[in-house]
Each structure stands twice: as structure tokens, then as C-alpha cells.
CSV table of C-alpha atoms in Angstrom, one decimal:
chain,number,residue,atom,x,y,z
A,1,UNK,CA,0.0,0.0,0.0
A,2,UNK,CA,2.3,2.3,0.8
A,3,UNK,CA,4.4,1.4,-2.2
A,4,UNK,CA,1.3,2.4,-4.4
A,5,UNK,CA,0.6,6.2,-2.4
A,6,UNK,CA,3.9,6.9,-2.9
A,7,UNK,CA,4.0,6.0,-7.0
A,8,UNK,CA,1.1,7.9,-7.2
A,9,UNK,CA,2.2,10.9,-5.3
A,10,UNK,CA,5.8,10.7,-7.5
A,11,UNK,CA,3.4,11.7,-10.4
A,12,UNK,CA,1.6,14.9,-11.5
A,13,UNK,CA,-2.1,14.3,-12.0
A,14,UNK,CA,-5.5,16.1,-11.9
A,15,UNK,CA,-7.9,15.8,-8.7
A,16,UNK,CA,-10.9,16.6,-10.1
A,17,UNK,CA,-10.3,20.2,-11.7
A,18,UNK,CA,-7.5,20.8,-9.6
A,19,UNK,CA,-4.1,20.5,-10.9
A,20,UNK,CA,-1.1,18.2,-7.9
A,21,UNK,CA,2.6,18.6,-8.9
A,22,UNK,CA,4.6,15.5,-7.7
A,23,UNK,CA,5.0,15.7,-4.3
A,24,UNK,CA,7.6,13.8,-1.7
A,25,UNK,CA,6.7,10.4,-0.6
A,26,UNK,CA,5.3,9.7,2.5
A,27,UNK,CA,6.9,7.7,5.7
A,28,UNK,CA,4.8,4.8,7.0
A,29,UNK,CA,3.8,5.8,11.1
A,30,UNK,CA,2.6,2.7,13.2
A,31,UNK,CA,0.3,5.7,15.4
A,32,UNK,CA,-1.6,6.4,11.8
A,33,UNK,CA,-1.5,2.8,11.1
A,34,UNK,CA,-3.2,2.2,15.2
A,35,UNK,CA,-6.0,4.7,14.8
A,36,UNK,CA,-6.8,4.0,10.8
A,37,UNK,CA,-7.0,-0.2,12.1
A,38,UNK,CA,-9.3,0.6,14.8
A,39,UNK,CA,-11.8,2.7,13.0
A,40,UNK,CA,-11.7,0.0,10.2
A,41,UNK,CA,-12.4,-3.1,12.5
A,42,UNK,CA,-15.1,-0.4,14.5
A,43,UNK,CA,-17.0,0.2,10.6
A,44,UNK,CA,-16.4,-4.0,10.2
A,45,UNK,CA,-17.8,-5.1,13.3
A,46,UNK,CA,-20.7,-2.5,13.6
A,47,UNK,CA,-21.6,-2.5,10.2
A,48,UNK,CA,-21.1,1.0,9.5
A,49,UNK,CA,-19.6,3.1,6.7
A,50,UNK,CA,-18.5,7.0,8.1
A,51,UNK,CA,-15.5,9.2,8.9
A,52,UNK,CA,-17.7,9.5,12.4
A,53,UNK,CA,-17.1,6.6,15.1
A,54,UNK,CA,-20.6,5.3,15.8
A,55,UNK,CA,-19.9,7.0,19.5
A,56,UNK,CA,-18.7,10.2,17.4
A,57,UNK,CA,-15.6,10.8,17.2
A,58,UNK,CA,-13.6,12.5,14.2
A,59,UNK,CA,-10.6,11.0,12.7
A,60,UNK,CA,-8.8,13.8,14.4
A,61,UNK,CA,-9.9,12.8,17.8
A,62,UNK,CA,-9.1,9.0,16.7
A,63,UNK,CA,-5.4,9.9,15.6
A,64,UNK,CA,-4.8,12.1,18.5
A,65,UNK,CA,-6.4,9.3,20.8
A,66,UNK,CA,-3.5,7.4,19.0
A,67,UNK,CA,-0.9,9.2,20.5
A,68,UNK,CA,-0.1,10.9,17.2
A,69,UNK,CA,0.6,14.8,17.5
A,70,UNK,CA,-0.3,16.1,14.6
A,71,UNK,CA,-0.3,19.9,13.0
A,72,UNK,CA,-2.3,18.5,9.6
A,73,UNK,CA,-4.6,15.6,9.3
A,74,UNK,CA,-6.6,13.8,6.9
A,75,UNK,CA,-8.6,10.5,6.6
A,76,UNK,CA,-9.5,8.0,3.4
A,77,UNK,CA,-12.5,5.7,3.9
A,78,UNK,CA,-13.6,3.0,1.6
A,79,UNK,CA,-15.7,0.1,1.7
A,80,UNK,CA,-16.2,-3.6,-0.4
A,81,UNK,CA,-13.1,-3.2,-2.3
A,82,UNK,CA,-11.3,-6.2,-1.8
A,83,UNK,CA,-7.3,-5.5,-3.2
A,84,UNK,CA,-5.0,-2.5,-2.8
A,85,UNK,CA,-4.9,-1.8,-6.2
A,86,UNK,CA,-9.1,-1.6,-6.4
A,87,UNK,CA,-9.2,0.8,-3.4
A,88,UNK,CA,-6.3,2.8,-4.9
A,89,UNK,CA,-7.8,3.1,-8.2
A,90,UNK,CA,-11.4,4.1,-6.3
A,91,UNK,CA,-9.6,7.1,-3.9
A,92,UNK,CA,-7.3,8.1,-7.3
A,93,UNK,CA,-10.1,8.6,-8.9
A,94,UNK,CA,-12.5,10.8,-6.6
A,95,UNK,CA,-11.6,14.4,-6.3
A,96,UNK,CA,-11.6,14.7,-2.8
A,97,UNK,CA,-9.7,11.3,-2.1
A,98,UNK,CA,-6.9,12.3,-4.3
A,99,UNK,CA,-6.6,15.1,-2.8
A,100,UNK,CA,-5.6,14.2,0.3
A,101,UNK,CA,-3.3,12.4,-1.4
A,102,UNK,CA,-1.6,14.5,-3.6
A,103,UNK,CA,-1.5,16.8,-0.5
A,104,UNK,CA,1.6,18.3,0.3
A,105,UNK,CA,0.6,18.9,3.7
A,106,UNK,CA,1.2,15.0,5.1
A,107,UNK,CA,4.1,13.9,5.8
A,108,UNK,CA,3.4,10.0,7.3
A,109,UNK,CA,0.3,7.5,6.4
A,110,UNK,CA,-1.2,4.7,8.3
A,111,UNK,CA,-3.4,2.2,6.0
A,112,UNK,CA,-5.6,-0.5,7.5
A,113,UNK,CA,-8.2,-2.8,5.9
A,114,UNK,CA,-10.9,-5.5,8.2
A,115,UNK,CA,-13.0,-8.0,7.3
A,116,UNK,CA,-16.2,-9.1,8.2
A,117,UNK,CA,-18.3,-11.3,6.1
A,118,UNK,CA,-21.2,-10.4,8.2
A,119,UNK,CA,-21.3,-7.1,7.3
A,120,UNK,CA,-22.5,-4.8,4.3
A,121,UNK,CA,-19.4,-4.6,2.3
A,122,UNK,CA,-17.2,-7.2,3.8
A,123,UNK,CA,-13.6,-4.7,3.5
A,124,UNK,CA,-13.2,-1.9,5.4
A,125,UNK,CA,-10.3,0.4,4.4
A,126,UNK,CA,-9.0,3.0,6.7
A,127,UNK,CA,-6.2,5.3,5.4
A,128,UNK,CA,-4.9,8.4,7.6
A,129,UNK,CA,-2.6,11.1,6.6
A,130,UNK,CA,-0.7,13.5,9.1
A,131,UNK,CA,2.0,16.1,9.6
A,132,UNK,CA,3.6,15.7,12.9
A,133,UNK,CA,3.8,18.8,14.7
């Protein structure tokens, strides 16, 4: 996964209508990687799909609950794709997705994906993107 952020962010692309120069990769942080697996398992074992925990917390409260200090910080969600590429090719292509990833305002990533069969779209994908402060 992070392989595949960092190709695309080596690359100048449109978001949408906006225009990303290539940007510098982004380092792997096990916090981002904590927070983004335990809102992915929450959305897979509650059967939920939302940036909002079901007890309602942000993504910022999640990484900073993390122990992540952050002065930027952004969050991916998807749902049923089943393979890194497909939920690359799905953010890549939505304006707002690729944004955050083009952005040169993160610095680290945490990706997480869970599973439940039980649940509405089976894959739950988690990715957030910070700037330590």
C-alpha cells in the first residue's frame, strides 16, 4: 500500500479540476497505522460506513487518541473493495480522495483494511494522513 501512495504521489495528476505537482513520498507511522485499524475493525464489526465513530468521534480525535501529535490531518474511507490496487484506483479517482493524497501537507500514512463477512461490504479500508507537529 504504501508502495502504491507513494507511486502515485511521485506523479503529477488532476484531482478533479485541480491541478497536484509530484509531491515527496510519504513515511509509514505505526500511530496512523493504530487509529486507521481501529476505526476499520469499529466500521467491520458494527456494520457502518463513516469518517464519524458510531460514539462520534472524528478522525482527528481517533489519531490524537492514537498518541499521534499532529499539526495537519486527513482520513481515506472505503468500503467492499477487496485489493489495494481496487481501493487505490477508487480514492485516485474521486476528487476529494486524491486530494488528500496528492497533499503536500502529510508527511506520514497509516493504511488498515478489516474484514467481516457479516457485514454490508465485507472490507473496510481506513487510510490516515498527518503532519507531525
Amino acid at each position: 500500500m504504501l508502495n502504491r501512495i507513494n507511486q502515485a504521489r511521485a506523479s503529477a495528476r488532476m484531482c478533479g479540476n485541480t491541478y497536484y505537482k509530484p509531491v515527496a513520498p510519504l513515511a509509514w507511522n505505526a500511530k496512523l497505522f493504530d487509529a486507521a485499524a481501529l476505526h476499520s475493525a469499529d466500521m467491520a464489526a458494527n456494520n457502518y460506513f463513516a469518517h464519524n465513530s458510531k460514539d462520534g468521534r472524528t478522525f482527528s480525535q481517533r489519531i490524537t487518541a492514537a498518541g499521534y501529535s499532529w499539526s495537519a490531518a486527513g482520513e481515506n474511507i472505503a468500503a467492499g473493495q477487496p485489493t489495494v490496487e481496487q481501493v487505490m484506483n477508487g480514492w485516485m479517482q474521486s476528487p476529494n480522495h486524491c486530494a488528500n493524497i496528492m497533499s503536500a501537507n502529510f508527511t506520514e500514512v497509516g493504511v488498515a483494511c478489516a474484514k467481516n463477512d457479516a457485514s454490508t461490504y465485507r472490507n473496510y479500508w481506513t487510510m490516515d494522513l498527518a503532519r507531525p507537529r
